Amino acid sequence: MTDDKPASLRDAALQFHESPRPGKLEITPTKPLANTRDLALAYSPGVAAPCEEISADPVKVFQYTAKGNLVAVVSNGTAVLGLGNIGALASKPVMEGKAVLFKKFAGIDGIDIEVKETDPKKFVEIVAPLEPSFGGINLEDIKAPDCFEIEEQLRERMNIPVFHDDQHGTAIIVAAAVINAMRLVGKDIAKAKICTSGAGAAAIACMNMLIAVGAKRENIWIADSKGLVTTKRGNAVDRWRGAFAQDTDKTELAEVMPGADIYVGLSAAGALKPEMMKEMADHPLILALSNPTPEIMPELARETRPDALVCTGRSDYPNQVNNVLCFPFLFRGALDCGATVVNEDMKAAAAHAIAQLAHEPALEATSHGAPAIFGRDYLIPNPFDQRLILKIAPAVARAAMDTGVAIRPIGDLDAYRDKLRRFVFRSGMAMEPLVERAKGQAKRIAFADGEEERVLRATQVLLEDDIARPILIGRPSVIESRIERFGLTLRPGVDFEVINPEDDPRYRDYVALFHSLVGRQGVTPDTARTIVRTNTTVIGALAVKRGEADALICGLQGRFIKHARDIQSVLGLADDTAQLSSLSMLIMSRGVFFLADTYVNIAPSADELVRITLQARDHLKRFNVEAKAALLSYSNFGSRAGATSEKMRVVYETLKRVAPDLVVDGEMQGDLAINEDLRSSYIPDTVLSGEANLLIFPNLESANLSLTLLKELNNALPVGPILMGTRQPAHILAPSVTSRGIVNMSAIAANEAIANGRG
């Protein structure tokens, strides 16, 4: 992008935090409060009943309140990453963000608590009495050595998990990387020499964690800002760093680097010099975790030592050590079994679970487009790997139970994993695999509405996040003036390509191609010239047809069906279909649901609905979702005759014959599609379990009405419509789409283009 990217990101972040309402959190009731009786049950007099039950048996607090799913994110703001000691108040956006990550990745409710107190003893006195309110405490951004003392005392006084993520979250992921690196290069961690620059909270925790997974204390060398930590420094070293003090006359880390197998950097940019690397052992592991600039840049590390394995804290390089890999899922497991502490066995279990996941084939590529296959550039999983919760939470819970710190042991871990699996697809993370897969692939997406504000804002995000290479169709002068008006940092012709409908050197070629495609459909050469000068959807489709773009996105102006006809006339239909159709996704708090056909076919035949269902199934696979299809009607399994119910029965019979592996049932009403108990009362042996996630409607009227009502009633995030059946990727946006929706559709289009390229 441009040199102005940091300023642009700052402005975008401020707007994000301010609008449409300040902050990132709200409190939402989990029970209906629709009438007087509901209020009487929720508060006085009904609330007395659970209070009495808890008074008699304190463990019942987890049965009747939200304590078991509630974590306090607590900080005094004395060591905020990248900002330093900014104080409790200024740290609030960070703590709100941490609470949001808990909810997003693990379904845990987090409340941020900023404490205006820098005295460790007083801080402890403020936090310890909060135990009745929360299931766990996540300490955040507290300076060392205060954080050691605070966590130590709170662990002693509180009978719930207390976890300083800056220390232990980083340590767990570092341990996972070390476990896998040693395995990859055939080294024994017990014999590995480890050198560390930085002796703060994270560094000390990393070393303790490495000891927990097999490293030896006598093989660990630590340096702080004053040099090597040794016994000769006496009172200059606190007891936490002193535990790693070596009895030596050497004073600098560089003096002990020869023969080192592992370097862990938690210090400052440039701390690891190439000459230090040259003296390390064969196949050294470099964990350069300073952000935003590592102790040594990966390019320089590999140039210096081509045999090195390199991890950083940055998302734009392989092997990112990101705490979100760990803390949400560790807390998930600890809370679900009622752990009273996070002990070393639980942390080690998390590290081993993360390490093991890197050995299992992933459904998606890494964020850099490389296959997610265990090796030098894939020592640890992607932070957005949806399987993390399925591996870490059960491993942590089992370790808690095995060590006797779980007061609510999980009886059936397989059933627990199934519960976690259902959460994954209800978490709103459905887009993450597609976004990550698209990153770095440089797929070119033509935007027919290139002058529109939402497209320009989406373009900024697409470029900053490296999701796609936009091609904007529009007048350059208009695009430039609007970029300036909206305060964006885009540069036409530099950051993105422009196709100018009024003056493009390819105009004659576009006209000739268009007329060759539609000339026998009543389009004269003069009409073709006019269309190619004025119809930006046609221009974009022609760019895709000519191989100058990989996908098209249009639709902010004009009728959906007109765009569909234009796309079909230029790009044609895929080999396996006879008509276009559309698939819409709704991301709701209840889960993610796909609806078809929501925009194209008014009254599709049974055969057309069969093709639509199979196309939708294939699209769900891109989201790493197995389709569970419900064929909808006003009838339940023959309960009422009529044209559409009979049509849906034919669809069912045909699908069972042509796609026997597809999980599908019907015809049925909407409530049966979602409610398993209701459905089983009609058909006890149905193959459809739980909630259907793919809803197939008998006609456009029912599909579109359901889509729009569900979206508004549930404040759902819509994605789509996804146009199905085109020979090359093209999508038609709903006029109400947001810039974020355009980014989502771009990721979908990029994934289709990637799949086409592989084919």
Short mmCIF file of N, CA, C and O in Angstrom, two decimals, residues 7 37 47 77 109 202 242 250 256 267 282 311 378 388 399 404 412 440 482 496 505 529 566 573 655 658 665 670:
data_model
loop_
_atom_site.label_atom_id
_atom_site.label_comp_id
_atom_site.label_asym_id
_atom_site.label_seq_id
_atom_site.Cartn_x
_atom_site.Cartn_y
_atom_site.Cartn_z
N ALA A 7 -1.58 6.20 9.06
CA ALA A 7 -2.55 7.26 9.32
C ALA A 7 -3.95 6.81 8.94
O ALA A 7 -4.92 7.08 9.65
N ARG A 37 -44.85 -11.81 33.96
CA ARG A 37 -44.40 -13.06 34.56
C ARG A 37 -42.88 -13.24 34.35
O ARG A 37 -42.18 -13.67 35.27
N VAL A 47 -36.60 -14.53 41.76
CA VAL A 47 -35.15 -14.67 41.85
C VAL A 47 -34.71 -15.21 43.21
O VAL A 47 -33.59 -15.72 43.35
N GLY A 77 -3.04 -0.87 33.18
CA GLY A 77 -2.49 -0.11 32.05
C GLY A 77 -1.05 0.27 32.18
O GLY A 77 -0.60 1.24 31.55
N ASP A 109 -18.18 -14.73 27.78
CA ASP A 109 -18.52 -13.34 28.07
C ASP A 109 -17.40 -12.71 28.90
O ASP A 109 -17.01 -13.26 29.94
N ALA A 202 6.75 -11.93 29.87
CA ALA A 202 6.59 -12.96 28.84
C ALA A 202 7.82 -13.84 28.74
O ALA A 202 7.73 -15.06 28.60
N GLY A 242 16.28 -14.11 38.67
CA GLY A 242 17.37 -14.78 39.38
C GLY A 242 17.31 -16.29 39.29
O GLY A 242 18.34 -16.97 39.39
N LYS A 250 30.83 -14.15 31.92
CA LYS A 250 30.38 -13.49 30.69
C LYS A 250 29.27 -12.51 31.03
O LYS A 250 28.49 -12.72 31.96
N VAL A 256 27.40 -15.93 24.67
CA VAL A 256 26.93 -17.31 24.91
C VAL A 256 26.12 -17.85 23.75
O VAL A 256 25.60 -18.96 23.82
N SER A 267 12.23 -8.56 23.24
CA SER A 267 12.96 -7.38 23.69
C SER A 267 12.71 -6.20 22.77
O SER A 267 11.72 -5.48 22.94
N ASP A 282 23.36 -25.92 14.13
CA ASP A 282 22.66 -26.23 12.89
C ASP A 282 21.15 -26.12 13.09
O ASP A 282 20.63 -26.44 14.17
N CYS A 311 10.10 -17.74 13.53
CA CYS A 311 8.76 -17.33 13.97
C CYS A 311 8.80 -15.86 14.35
O CYS A 311 9.83 -15.37 14.84
N TYR A 378 5.33 -23.83 8.72
CA TYR A 378 4.05 -24.17 9.37
C TYR A 378 4.35 -24.99 10.63
O TYR A 378 4.02 -26.17 10.74
N LEU A 388 -8.87 -25.07 16.53
CA LEU A 388 -8.14 -24.79 17.76
C LEU A 388 -8.98 -25.05 19.00
O LEU A 388 -8.53 -25.69 19.95
N ALA A 399 -6.68 -32.17 31.44
CA ALA A 399 -5.55 -31.96 32.35
C ALA A 399 -6.04 -31.46 33.71
O ALA A 399 -5.52 -31.86 34.75
N GLY A 404 -6.94 -32.99 39.41
CA GLY A 404 -7.83 -32.81 40.55
C GLY A 404 -8.26 -31.40 40.86
O GLY A 404 -8.67 -31.10 41.99
N ASP A 412 -18.32 -36.80 29.48
CA ASP A 412 -18.22 -37.32 28.11
C ASP A 412 -17.48 -36.30 27.26
O ASP A 412 -18.07 -35.33 26.77
N GLY A 440 -2.86 -12.74 0.10
CA GLY A 440 -1.61 -12.98 -0.59
C GLY A 440 -1.74 -13.63 -1.96
O GLY A 440 -0.74 -13.84 -2.64
N ARG A 482 -13.29 11.57 -4.91
CA ARG A 482 -13.98 10.91 -3.79
C ARG A 482 -13.00 10.28 -2.81
O ARG A 482 -13.26 10.25 -1.61
N PHE A 496 -4.21 0.45 -7.31
CA PHE A 496 -5.23 -0.32 -8.02
C PHE A 496 -5.35 0.19 -9.46
O PHE A 496 -4.97 1.31 -9.77
N PRO A 505 -7.98 2.36 -23.70
CA PRO A 505 -7.37 1.92 -24.97
C PRO A 505 -7.88 0.56 -25.45
O PRO A 505 -7.71 0.23 -26.63
N ARG A 529 -21.44 -0.84 -29.12
CA ARG A 529 -20.53 0.25 -28.74
C ARG A 529 -21.12 1.08 -27.60
O ARG A 529 -20.40 1.47 -26.67
N ASP A 566 -26.88 -9.66 -17.98
CA ASP A 566 -25.64 -9.14 -18.58
C ASP A 566 -24.47 -10.09 -18.30
O ASP A 566 -23.64 -10.36 -19.19
N LEU A 573 -22.78 -19.88 -18.78
CA LEU A 573 -23.11 -20.75 -17.66
C LEU A 573 -22.04 -21.81 -17.47
O LEU A 573 -21.37 -22.23 -18.41
N LEU A 655 -32.72 -36.07 -4.95
CA LEU A 655 -31.46 -35.86 -4.26
C LEU A 655 -30.96 -37.13 -3.59
O LEU A 655 -29.76 -37.43 -3.59
N VAL A 658 -29.40 -39.10 -6.57
CA VAL A 658 -28.22 -38.59 -7.27
C VAL A 658 -27.11 -38.15 -6.32
O VAL A 658 -25.96 -38.02 -6.74
N ASP A 665 -33.41 -33.60 4.11
CA ASP A 665 -34.73 -34.15 4.41
C ASP A 665 -35.79 -33.11 4.06
O ASP A 665 -35.50 -31.93 3.88
N GLY A 670 -40.68 -24.47 8.29
CA GLY A 670 -39.45 -23.87 8.79
C GLY A 670 -39.09 -24.24 10.21
O GLY A 670 -37.91 -24.43 10.52
#
